[in-house]
Short mmCIF file of C-alpha atoms and ligand atoms in Angstrom, two decimals:
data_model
loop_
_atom_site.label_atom_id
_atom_site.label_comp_id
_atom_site.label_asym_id
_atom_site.label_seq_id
_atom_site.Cartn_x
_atom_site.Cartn_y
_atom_site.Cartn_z
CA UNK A 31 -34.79 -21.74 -33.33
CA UNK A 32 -32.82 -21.08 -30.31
CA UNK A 33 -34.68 -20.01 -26.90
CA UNK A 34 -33.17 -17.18 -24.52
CA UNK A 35 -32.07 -19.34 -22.36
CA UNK A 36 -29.86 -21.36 -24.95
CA UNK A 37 -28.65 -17.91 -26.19
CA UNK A 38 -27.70 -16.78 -22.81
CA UNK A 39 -25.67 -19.95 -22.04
CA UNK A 40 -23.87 -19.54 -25.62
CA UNK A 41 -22.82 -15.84 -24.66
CA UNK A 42 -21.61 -16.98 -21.62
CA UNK A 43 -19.88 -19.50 -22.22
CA UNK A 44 -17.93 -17.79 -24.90
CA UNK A 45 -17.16 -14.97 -22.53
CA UNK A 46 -15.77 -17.88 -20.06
CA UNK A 47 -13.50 -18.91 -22.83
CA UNK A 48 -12.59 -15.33 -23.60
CA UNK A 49 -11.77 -14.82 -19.98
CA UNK A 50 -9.23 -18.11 -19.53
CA UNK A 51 -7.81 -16.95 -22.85
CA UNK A 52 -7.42 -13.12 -22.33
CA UNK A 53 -7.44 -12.62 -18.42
CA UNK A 54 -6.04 -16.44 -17.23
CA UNK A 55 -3.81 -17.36 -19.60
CA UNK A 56 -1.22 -14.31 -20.62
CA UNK A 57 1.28 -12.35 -18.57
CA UNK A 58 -0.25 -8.84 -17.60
CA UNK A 59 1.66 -5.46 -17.24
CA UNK A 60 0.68 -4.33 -13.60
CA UNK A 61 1.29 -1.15 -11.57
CA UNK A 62 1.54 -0.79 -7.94
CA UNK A 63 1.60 3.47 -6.73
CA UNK A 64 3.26 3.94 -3.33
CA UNK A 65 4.48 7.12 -1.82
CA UNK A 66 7.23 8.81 -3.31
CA UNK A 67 10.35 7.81 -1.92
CA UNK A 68 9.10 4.14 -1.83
CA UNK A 69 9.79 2.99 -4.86
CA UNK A 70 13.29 0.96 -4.18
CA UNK A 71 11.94 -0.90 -1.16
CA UNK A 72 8.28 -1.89 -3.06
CA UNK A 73 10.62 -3.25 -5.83
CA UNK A 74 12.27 -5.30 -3.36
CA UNK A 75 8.99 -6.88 -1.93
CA UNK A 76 7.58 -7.35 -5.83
CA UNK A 77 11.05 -9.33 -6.28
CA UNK A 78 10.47 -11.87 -3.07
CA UNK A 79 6.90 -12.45 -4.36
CA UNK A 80 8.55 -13.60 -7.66
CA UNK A 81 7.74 -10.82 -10.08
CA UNK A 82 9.41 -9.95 -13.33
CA UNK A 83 10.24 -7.59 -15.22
CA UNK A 84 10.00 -5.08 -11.87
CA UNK A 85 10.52 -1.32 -12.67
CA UNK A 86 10.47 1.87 -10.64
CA UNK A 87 9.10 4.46 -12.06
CA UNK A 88 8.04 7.73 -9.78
CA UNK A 89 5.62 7.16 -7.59
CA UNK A 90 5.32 3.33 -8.07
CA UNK A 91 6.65 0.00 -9.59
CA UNK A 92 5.48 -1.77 -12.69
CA UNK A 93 5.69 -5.02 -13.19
CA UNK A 94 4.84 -8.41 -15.06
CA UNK A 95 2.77 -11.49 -14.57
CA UNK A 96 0.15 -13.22 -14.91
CA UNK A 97 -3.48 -12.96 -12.55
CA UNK A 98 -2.55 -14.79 -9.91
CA UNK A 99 0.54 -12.12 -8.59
CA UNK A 100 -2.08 -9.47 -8.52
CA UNK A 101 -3.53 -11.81 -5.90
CA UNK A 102 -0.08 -12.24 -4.32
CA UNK A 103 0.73 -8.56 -4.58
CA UNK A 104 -2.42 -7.64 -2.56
CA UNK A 105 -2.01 -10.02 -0.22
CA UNK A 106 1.45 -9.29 0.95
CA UNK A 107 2.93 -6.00 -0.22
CA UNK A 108 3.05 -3.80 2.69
CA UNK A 109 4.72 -0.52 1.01
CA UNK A 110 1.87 -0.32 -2.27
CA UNK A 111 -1.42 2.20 -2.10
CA UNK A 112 -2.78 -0.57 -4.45
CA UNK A 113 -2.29 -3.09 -7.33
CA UNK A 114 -3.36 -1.52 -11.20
CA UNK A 115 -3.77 -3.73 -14.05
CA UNK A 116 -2.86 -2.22 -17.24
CA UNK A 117 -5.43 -2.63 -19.40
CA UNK A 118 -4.97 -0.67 -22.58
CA UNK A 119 -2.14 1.40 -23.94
CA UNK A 120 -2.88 3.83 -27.01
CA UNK A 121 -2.30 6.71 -28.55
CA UNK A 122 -6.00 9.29 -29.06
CA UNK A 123 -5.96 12.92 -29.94
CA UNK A 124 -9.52 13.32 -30.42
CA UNK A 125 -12.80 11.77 -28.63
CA UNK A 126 -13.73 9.50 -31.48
CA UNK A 127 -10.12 7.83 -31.60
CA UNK A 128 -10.69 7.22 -27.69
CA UNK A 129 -13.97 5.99 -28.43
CA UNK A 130 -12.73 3.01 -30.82
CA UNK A 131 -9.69 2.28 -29.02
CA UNK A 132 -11.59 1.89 -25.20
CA UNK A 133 -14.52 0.18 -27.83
CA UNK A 134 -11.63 -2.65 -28.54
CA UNK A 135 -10.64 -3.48 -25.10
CA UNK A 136 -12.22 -7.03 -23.99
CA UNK A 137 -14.10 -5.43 -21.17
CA UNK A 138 -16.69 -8.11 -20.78
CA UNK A 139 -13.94 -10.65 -19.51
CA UNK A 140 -12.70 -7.49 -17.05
CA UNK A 141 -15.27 -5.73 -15.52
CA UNK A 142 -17.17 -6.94 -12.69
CA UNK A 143 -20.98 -6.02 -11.99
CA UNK A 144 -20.45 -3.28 -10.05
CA UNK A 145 -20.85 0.20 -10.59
CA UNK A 146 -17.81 2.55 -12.37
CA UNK A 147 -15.99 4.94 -10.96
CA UNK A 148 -13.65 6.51 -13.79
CA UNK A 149 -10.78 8.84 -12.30
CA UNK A 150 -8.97 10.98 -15.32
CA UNK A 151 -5.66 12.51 -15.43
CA UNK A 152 -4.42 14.74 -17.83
CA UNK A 153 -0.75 15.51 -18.30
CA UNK A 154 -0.06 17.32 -21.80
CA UNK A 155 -2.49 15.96 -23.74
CA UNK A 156 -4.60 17.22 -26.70
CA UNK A 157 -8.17 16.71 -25.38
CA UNK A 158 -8.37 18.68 -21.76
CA UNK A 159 -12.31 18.15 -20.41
CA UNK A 160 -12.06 15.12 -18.34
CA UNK A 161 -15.63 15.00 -18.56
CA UNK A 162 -15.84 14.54 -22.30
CA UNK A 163 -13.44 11.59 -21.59
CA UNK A 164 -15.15 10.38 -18.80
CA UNK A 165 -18.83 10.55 -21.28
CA UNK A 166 -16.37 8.77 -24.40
CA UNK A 167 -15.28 5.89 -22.11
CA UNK A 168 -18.52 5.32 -20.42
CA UNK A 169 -20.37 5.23 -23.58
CA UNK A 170 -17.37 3.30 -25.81
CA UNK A 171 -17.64 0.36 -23.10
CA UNK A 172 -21.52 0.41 -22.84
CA UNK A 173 -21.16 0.10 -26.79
CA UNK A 174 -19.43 -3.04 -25.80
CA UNK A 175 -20.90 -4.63 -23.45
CA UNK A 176 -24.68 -4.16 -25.07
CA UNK A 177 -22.81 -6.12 -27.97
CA UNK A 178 -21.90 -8.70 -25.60
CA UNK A 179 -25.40 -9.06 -24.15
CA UNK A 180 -23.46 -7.98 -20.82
CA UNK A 181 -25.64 -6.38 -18.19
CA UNK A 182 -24.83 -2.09 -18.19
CA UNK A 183 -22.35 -0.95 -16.21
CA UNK A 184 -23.97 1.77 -13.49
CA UNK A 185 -22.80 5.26 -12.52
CA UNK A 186 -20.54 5.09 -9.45
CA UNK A 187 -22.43 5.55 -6.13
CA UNK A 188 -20.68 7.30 -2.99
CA UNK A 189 -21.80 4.32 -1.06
CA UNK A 190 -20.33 0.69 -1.21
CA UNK A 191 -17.72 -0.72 -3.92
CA UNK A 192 -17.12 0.52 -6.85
CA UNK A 193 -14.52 -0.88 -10.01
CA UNK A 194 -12.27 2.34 -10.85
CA UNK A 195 -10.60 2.75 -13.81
CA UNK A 196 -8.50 4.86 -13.94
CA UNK A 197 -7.21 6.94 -17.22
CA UNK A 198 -4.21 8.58 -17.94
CA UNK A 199 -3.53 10.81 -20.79
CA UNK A 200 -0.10 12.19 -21.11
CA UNK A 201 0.76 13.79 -24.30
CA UNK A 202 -1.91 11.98 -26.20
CA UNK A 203 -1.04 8.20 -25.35
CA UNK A 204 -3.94 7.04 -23.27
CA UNK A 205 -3.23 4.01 -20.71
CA UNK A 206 -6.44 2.52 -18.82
CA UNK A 207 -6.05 0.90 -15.64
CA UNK A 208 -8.35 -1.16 -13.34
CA UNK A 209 -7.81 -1.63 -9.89
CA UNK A 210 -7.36 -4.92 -8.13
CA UNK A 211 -7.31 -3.93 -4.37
CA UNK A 212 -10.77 -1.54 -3.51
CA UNK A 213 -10.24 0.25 -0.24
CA UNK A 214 -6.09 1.32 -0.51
CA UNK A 215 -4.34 -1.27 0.65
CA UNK A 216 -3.15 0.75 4.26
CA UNK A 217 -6.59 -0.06 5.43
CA UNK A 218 -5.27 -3.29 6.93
CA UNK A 219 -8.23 -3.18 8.82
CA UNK A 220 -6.87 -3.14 12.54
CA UNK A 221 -6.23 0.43 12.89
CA UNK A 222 -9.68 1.69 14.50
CA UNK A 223 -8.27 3.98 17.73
CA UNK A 224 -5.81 6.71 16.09
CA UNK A 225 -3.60 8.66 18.86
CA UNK A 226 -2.13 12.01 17.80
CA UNK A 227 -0.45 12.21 13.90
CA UNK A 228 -0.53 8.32 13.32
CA UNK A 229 1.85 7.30 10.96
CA UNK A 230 0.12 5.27 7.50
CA UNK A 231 0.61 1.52 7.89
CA UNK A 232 1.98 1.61 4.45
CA UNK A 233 4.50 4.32 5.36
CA UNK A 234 5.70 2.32 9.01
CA UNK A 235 6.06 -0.59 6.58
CA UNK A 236 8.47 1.02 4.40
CA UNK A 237 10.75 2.85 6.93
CA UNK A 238 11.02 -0.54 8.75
CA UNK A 239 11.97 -2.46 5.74
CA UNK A 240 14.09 0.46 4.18
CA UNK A 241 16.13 0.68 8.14
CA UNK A 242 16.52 -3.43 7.27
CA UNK A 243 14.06 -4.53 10.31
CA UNK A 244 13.41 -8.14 9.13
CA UNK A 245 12.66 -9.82 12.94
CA UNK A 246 16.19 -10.97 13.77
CA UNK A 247 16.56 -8.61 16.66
CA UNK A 248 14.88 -6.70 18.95
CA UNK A 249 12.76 -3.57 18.10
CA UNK A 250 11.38 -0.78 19.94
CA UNK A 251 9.28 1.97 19.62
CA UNK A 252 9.48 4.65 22.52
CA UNK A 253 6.69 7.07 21.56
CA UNK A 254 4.08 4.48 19.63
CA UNK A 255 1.24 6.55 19.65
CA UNK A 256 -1.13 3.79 18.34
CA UNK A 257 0.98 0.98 17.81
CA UNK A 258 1.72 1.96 13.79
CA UNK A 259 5.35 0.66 14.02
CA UNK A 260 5.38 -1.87 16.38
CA UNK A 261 2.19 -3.55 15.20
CA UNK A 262 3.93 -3.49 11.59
CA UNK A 263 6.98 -4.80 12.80
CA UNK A 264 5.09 -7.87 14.58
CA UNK A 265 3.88 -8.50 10.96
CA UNK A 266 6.83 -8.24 9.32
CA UNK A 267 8.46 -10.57 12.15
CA UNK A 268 6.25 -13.32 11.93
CA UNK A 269 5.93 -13.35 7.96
CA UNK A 270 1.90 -12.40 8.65
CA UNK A 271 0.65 -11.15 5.31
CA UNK A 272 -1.05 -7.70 5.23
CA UNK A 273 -3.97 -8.50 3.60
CA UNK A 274 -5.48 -11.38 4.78
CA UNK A 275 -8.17 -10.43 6.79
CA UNK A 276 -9.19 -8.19 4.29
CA UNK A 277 -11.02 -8.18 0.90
CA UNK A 278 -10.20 -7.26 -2.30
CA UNK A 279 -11.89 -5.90 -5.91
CA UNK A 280 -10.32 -8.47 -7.66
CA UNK A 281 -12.34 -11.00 -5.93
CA UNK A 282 -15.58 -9.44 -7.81
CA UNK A 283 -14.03 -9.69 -11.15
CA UNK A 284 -15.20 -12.39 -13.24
CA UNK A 285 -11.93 -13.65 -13.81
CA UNK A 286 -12.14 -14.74 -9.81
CA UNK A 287 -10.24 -17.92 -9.54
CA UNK A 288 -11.63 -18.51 -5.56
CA UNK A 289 -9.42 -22.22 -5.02
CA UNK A 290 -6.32 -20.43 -6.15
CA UNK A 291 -7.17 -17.30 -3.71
CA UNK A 292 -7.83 -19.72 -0.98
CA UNK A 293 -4.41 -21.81 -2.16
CA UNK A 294 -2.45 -18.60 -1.43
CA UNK A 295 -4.22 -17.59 1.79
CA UNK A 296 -3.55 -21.22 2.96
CA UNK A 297 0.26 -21.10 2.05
CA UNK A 298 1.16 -17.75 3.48
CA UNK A 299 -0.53 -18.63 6.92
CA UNK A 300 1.65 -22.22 6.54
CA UNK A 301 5.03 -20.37 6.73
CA UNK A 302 3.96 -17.46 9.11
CA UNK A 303 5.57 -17.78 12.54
CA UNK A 304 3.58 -18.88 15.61
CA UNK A 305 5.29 -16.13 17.47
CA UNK A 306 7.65 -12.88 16.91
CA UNK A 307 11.18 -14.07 17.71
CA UNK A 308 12.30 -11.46 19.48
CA UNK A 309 10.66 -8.82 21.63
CA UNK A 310 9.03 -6.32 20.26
CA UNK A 311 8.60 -2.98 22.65
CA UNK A 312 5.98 -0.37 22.06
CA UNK A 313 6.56 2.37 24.75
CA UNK A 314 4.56 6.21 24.90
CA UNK A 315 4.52 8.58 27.55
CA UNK A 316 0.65 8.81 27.26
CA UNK A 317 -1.59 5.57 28.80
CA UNK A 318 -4.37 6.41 26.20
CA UNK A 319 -1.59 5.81 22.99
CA UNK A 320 -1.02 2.58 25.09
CA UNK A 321 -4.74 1.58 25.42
CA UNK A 322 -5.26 2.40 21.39
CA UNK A 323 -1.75 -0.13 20.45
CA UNK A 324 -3.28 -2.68 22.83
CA UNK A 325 -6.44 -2.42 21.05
CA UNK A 326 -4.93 -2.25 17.68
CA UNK A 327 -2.35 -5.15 17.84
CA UNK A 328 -5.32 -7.19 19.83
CA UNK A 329 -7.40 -6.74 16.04
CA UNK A 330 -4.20 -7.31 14.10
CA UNK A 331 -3.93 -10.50 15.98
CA UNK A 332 -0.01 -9.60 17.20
CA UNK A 333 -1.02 -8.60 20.48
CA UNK A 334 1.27 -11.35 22.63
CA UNK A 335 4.24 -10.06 20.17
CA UNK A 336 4.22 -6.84 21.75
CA UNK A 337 5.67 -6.06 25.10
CA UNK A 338 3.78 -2.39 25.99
CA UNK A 339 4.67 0.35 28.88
CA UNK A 340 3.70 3.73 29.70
CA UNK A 341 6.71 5.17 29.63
CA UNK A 342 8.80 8.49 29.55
CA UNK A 343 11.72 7.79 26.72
CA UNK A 344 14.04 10.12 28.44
CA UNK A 345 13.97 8.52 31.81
CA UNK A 346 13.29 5.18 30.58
CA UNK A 347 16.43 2.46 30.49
CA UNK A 348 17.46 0.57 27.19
CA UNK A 349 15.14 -3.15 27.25
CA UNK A 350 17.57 -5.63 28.46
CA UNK A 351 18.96 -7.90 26.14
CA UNK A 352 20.52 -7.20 22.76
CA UNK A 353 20.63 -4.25 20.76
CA UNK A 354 17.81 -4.19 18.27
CA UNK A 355 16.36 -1.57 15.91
CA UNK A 356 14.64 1.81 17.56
CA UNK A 357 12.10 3.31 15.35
CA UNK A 358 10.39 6.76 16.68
CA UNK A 359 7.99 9.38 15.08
CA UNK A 360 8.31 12.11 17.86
CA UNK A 361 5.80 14.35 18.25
CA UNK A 362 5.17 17.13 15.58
CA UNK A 363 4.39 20.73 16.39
CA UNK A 364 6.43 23.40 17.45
CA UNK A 365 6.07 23.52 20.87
CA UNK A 366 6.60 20.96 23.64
CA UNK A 367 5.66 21.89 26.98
CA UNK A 368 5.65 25.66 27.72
CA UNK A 369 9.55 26.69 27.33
CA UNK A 370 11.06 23.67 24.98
CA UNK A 371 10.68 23.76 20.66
CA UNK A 372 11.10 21.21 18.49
CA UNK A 373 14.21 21.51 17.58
CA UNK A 374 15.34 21.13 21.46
CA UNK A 375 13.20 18.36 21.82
CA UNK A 376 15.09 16.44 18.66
CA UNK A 377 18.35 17.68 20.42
CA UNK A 378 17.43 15.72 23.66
CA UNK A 379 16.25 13.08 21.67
CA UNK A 380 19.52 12.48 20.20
CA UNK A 381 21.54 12.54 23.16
CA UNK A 382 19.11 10.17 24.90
CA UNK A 383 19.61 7.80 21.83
CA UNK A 384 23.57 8.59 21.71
CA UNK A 385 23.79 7.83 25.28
CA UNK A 386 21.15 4.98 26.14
CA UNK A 387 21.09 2.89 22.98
CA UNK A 388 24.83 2.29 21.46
CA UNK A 389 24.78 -0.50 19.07
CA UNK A 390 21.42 -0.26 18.18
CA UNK A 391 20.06 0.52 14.31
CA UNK A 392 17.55 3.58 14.59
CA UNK A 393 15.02 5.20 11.87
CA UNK A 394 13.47 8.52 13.54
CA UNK A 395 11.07 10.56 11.53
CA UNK A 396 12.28 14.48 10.79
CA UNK A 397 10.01 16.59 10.36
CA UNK A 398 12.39 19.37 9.93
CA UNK A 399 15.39 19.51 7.82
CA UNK A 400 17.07 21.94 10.68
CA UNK A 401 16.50 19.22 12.94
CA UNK A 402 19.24 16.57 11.50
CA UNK A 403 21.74 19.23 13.18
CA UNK A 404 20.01 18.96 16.32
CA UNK A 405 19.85 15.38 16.24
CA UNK A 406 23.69 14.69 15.67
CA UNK A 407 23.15 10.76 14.32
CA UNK A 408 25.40 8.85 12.16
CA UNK A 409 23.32 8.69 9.49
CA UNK A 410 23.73 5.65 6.72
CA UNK A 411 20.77 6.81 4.75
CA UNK A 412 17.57 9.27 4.60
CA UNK A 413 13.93 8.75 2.86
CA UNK A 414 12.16 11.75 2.19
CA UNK A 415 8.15 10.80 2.35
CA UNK A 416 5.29 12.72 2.38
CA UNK A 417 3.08 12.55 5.28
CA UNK A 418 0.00 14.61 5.73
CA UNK A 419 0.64 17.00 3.24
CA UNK A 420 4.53 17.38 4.81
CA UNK A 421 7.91 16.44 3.53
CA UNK A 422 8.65 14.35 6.41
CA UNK A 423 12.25 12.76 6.44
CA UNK A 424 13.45 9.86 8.19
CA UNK A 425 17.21 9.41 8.96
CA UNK A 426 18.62 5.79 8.87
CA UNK A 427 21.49 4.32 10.86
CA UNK A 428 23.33 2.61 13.35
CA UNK A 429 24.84 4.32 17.13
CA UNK A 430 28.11 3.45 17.71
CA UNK A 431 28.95 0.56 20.09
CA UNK A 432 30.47 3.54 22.56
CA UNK A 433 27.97 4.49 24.91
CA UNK A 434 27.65 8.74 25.73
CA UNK A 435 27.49 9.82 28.96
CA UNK A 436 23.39 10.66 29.26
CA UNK A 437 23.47 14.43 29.80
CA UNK A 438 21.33 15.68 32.81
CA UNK A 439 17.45 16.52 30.96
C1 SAM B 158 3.47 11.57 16.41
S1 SAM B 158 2.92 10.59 17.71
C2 SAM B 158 3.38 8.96 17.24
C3 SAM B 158 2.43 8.39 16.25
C4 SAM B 158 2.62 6.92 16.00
N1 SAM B 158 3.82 6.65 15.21
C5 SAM B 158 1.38 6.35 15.31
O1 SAM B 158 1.44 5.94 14.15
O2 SAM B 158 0.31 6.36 15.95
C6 SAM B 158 4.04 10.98 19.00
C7 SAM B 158 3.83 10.24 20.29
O3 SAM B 158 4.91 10.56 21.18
C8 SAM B 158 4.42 10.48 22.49
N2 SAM B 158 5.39 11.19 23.39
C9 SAM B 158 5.64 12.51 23.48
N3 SAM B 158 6.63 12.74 24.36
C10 SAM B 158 7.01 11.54 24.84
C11 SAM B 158 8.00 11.11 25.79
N4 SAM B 158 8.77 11.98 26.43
N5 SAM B 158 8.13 9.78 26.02
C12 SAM B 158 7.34 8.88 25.40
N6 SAM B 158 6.38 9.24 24.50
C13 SAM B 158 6.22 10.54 24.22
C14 SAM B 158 3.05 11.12 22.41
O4 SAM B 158 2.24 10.69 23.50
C15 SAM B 158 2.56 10.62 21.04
O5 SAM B 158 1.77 9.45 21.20
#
C-alpha cells in the first residue's frame, strides 16, 4: 500500500514532468499591451530581444517563444504595460462548453499558489454576465486542480499579489491569458516624488525611442518636472534594463527556472555601460521638479548621468557642445501666468526652439491639435498617445541647421 507521503511525491513529480514538457519545453504565443500608438516601436524592442513571429495588433504586440523571453521581455521592454501568456484559445457559446474547455487547460503546471484575480472582457459574444464566466472558470479549474491533488486556488484579495487571468470573449472564441509581470511594468520602481502631470515611464520610453534617442548624442529636457525623460533616457543610454530592480509574477509560477533568471540579470548588467556617453540635461523652471529628478534618478541609480539646473527655458542658452535630441512635455492647462494661454505659450516655445536649438532632433508633447500651428516645427513624424484620459500628441523632428533670430519674450 502506498503512504501519503509516497503519493504526494508521485503527484509531484509527475506535475514536474508535466511542467518541463508543457511550460519548458514548447514555444508559447505571448502578448505584450502598450498604449495605443505604441505598437511599431514595442515591435522593434521584441525584435532586439530576439523574438519571432512579432505582430502588432491594436493596442499591443504578440509574439512567439519559449519561457525564458517572457523573462527577457519583462526585464527589458520599456514601451509594454505587461507580458501575457496565451494560455488557451477556443471557441464557447454556452457556460458548460467554457467549463470543459478551461477544465482541459494544464493549469497545475501554470498557476502559482497565489490567490486569482480573473478580469473578463466581452466583445460580441453569446454569453454576456461576466460573473457567470468568472463562477465557470473558477469552478472548471478548481475541478482541475482537486484532480491533481493541487492545493485550491483562493479568491483574489485587495491586498498583496495576486495571478490574473485574464479572459477575453469576442464573438464566442474565448482566449485565456496569464500574466507574467504583477505590478504594470511602468512601476520601475524609482518614481516616488511626482511634480505636476508626470509623464508614464512607459510613455517617456516610447517617445524617446520613436524620436530615435539611442545615447549617441546629447539630450535635454528643459521642463523635466520629475525627471520622467531624462531619467529614461539615462537608461536607455547606458543599456540599463528596466526591470531589474524589480520583481515579477512569473517568478511565483512553478515553472520558475531561478539560475536562468539570475543568467539573464547577470548578462544584461555585463553589457550595460558604466556611464551615459554623453550628457544628459534635465532643466525646470521650478527647484522642487529639480529636487524630485534628483531624488528619482538617485533611486534609478542614473543620478551622475544627469547634469540638472533650475532653469527658465526661454532665457536659458543651448548646453554647449553638440546638438543632441530636446524632449519637452510643457505644461498643460490653459492658462500660464495671468495674461498668456496655451496656445501662446507653444508659440514662444517654438520660436525659442527655432531660434536657440538649430540642428537639434526634438519630440514635444501637444496637447492640443491647434497648437502644431502655433508651434511652426518641421515635423518628420507625430504619435498620438493617450495620457490621463487625453489624446496627447507628440510631434517628431529635426530644426534646421539655420539658427532664427530669438524674438524678444
Ligand atoms: C507637465 S510638467 C512636466 C512633467 C514631466 N515630463 C514629468 O514626467 O514629470 C511641466 C513642467 O514644466 C515646468 N515649466 C513651466 N514653465 C517653465 C519654463 N518657462 N522653464 C522651465 N520649466 C518650466 C513646470 O515647472 C513643470 O515641472
Amino acid at each position: 500500500m502506498m503512504n501519503s507521503e509516497d503519493w504526494l511525491f508521485m503527484m509531484t513529480s509527475a506535475i514536474e514532468r508535466r511542467i518541463k514538457q508543457h511550460v519548458h519545453a514548447p514555444v508559447h504565443t505571448w502578448f505584450a499591451p502598450c498604449s495605443p500608438g505604441l505598437e511599431p516601436v514595442l515591435a522593434r524592442e521584441l525584435a532586439s530581444i530576439e523574438a519571432a513571429e512579432i505582430t502588432e495588433i491594436p493596442g499591443g504586440v504578440e509574439f512567439k517563444g519559449k519561457l525564458e523571453l517572457a523573462y527577457r521581455a519583462n526585464l527589458w521592454l520599456r514601451t509594454a504595460n505587461r507580458v501575457l501568456m496565451r494560455v488557451a484559445e477556443f471557441r464557447s457559446r454556452a457556460p458548460e462548453e467554457l467549463f470543459r474547455h478551461t477544465k482541459d487547460v494544464r493549469w497545475e503546471t501554470l498557476l502559482p499558489a497565489l490567490p486569482l484575480r480573473v478580469e473578463v472582457s466581452l466583445h460580441g459574444s453569446r454569453m454576456t454576465s461576466d460573473s457567470l464566466i468568472e463562477r465557470t472558470l473558477r469552478d472548471a479549474i478548481r475541478d482541475r486542480l482537486d484532480e491533481q491533488s493541487v492545493p485550491r486556488v483562493r479568491e483574489a484579495v485587495a491586498e498583496g499579489p495576486n495571478q490574473l487571468l485574464l479572459v477575453r470573449l469576442e464573438e464566442n472564441r474565448v482566449t485565456l491569458s496569464l500574466d507574467t509581470s504583477g505590478e504594470l511594468l511602468h512601476k520601475r520602481g524609482y518614481r516616488e516624488e511626482t511634480a505636476k502631470a508626470p509623464i508614464r515611464e512607459t510613455l517617456a520610453a516610447g517617445i524617446l525611442l520613436a524620436a530615435g534617442f539611442d545615447g549617441s548624442a546629447p539630450l535635454l529636457d528643459p521642463m523635466c518636472g520629475a525627471g520622467t525623460f531624462p531619467i529614461e533616457a539615462a537608461l536607455i543610454a547606458r543599456r540599463l534594463p528596466p526591470g531589474l530592480h524589480r520583481s515579477f509574477l512569473f517568478e511565483q509560477w512553478p515553472s520558475f527556472k531561478e539560475a536562468t533568471w539570475r543568467h539573464l540579470k547577470t548578462k544584461a548588467l555585463e553589457q550595460t555601460l558604466a556611464a551615459a556617453p554623453h550628457p544628459i540635461f534635465a532643466q525646470d523652471l521650478n527647484s522642487g521638479a529639480i529636487a524630485a529628478t534628483r531624488a528619482n534618478a538617485q533611486r534609478a541609480g542614473v543620478l551622475a548621468d544627469l547634469t540638472l539646473k533650475a532653469a527658465d527655458f526661454f532665457s536659458a542658452q543651448a548646453p554647449e557642445g553638440p546638438a543632441g535630441w530636446i524632449v519637452c512635455n510643457p505644461p498643460y492647462g490653459v492658462r500660464i501666468g495671468d495674461h498668456e494661454d496655451a496656445g501662446r505659450l507653444y508659440g514662444r516655445i517654438g520660436s525659442k526652439l527655432r531660434g536657440t536649438y538649430s540642428g537639434w532632433r526634438f519630440a514635444i508633447v501637444v496637447p492640443e491639435p491647434s497648437f502644431y500651428g502655433a508651434l511652426k516645427l518641421p515635423e518628420e513624424s507625430r504619435l498620438i498617445l493617450p495620457h490621463g484620459g487625453l489624446k496627447i500628441g507628440v510631434t517628431i523632428g529635426r530644426l534646421s541647421e539655420q539658427v532664427e533670430p530669438t524674438p524678444a519674450s
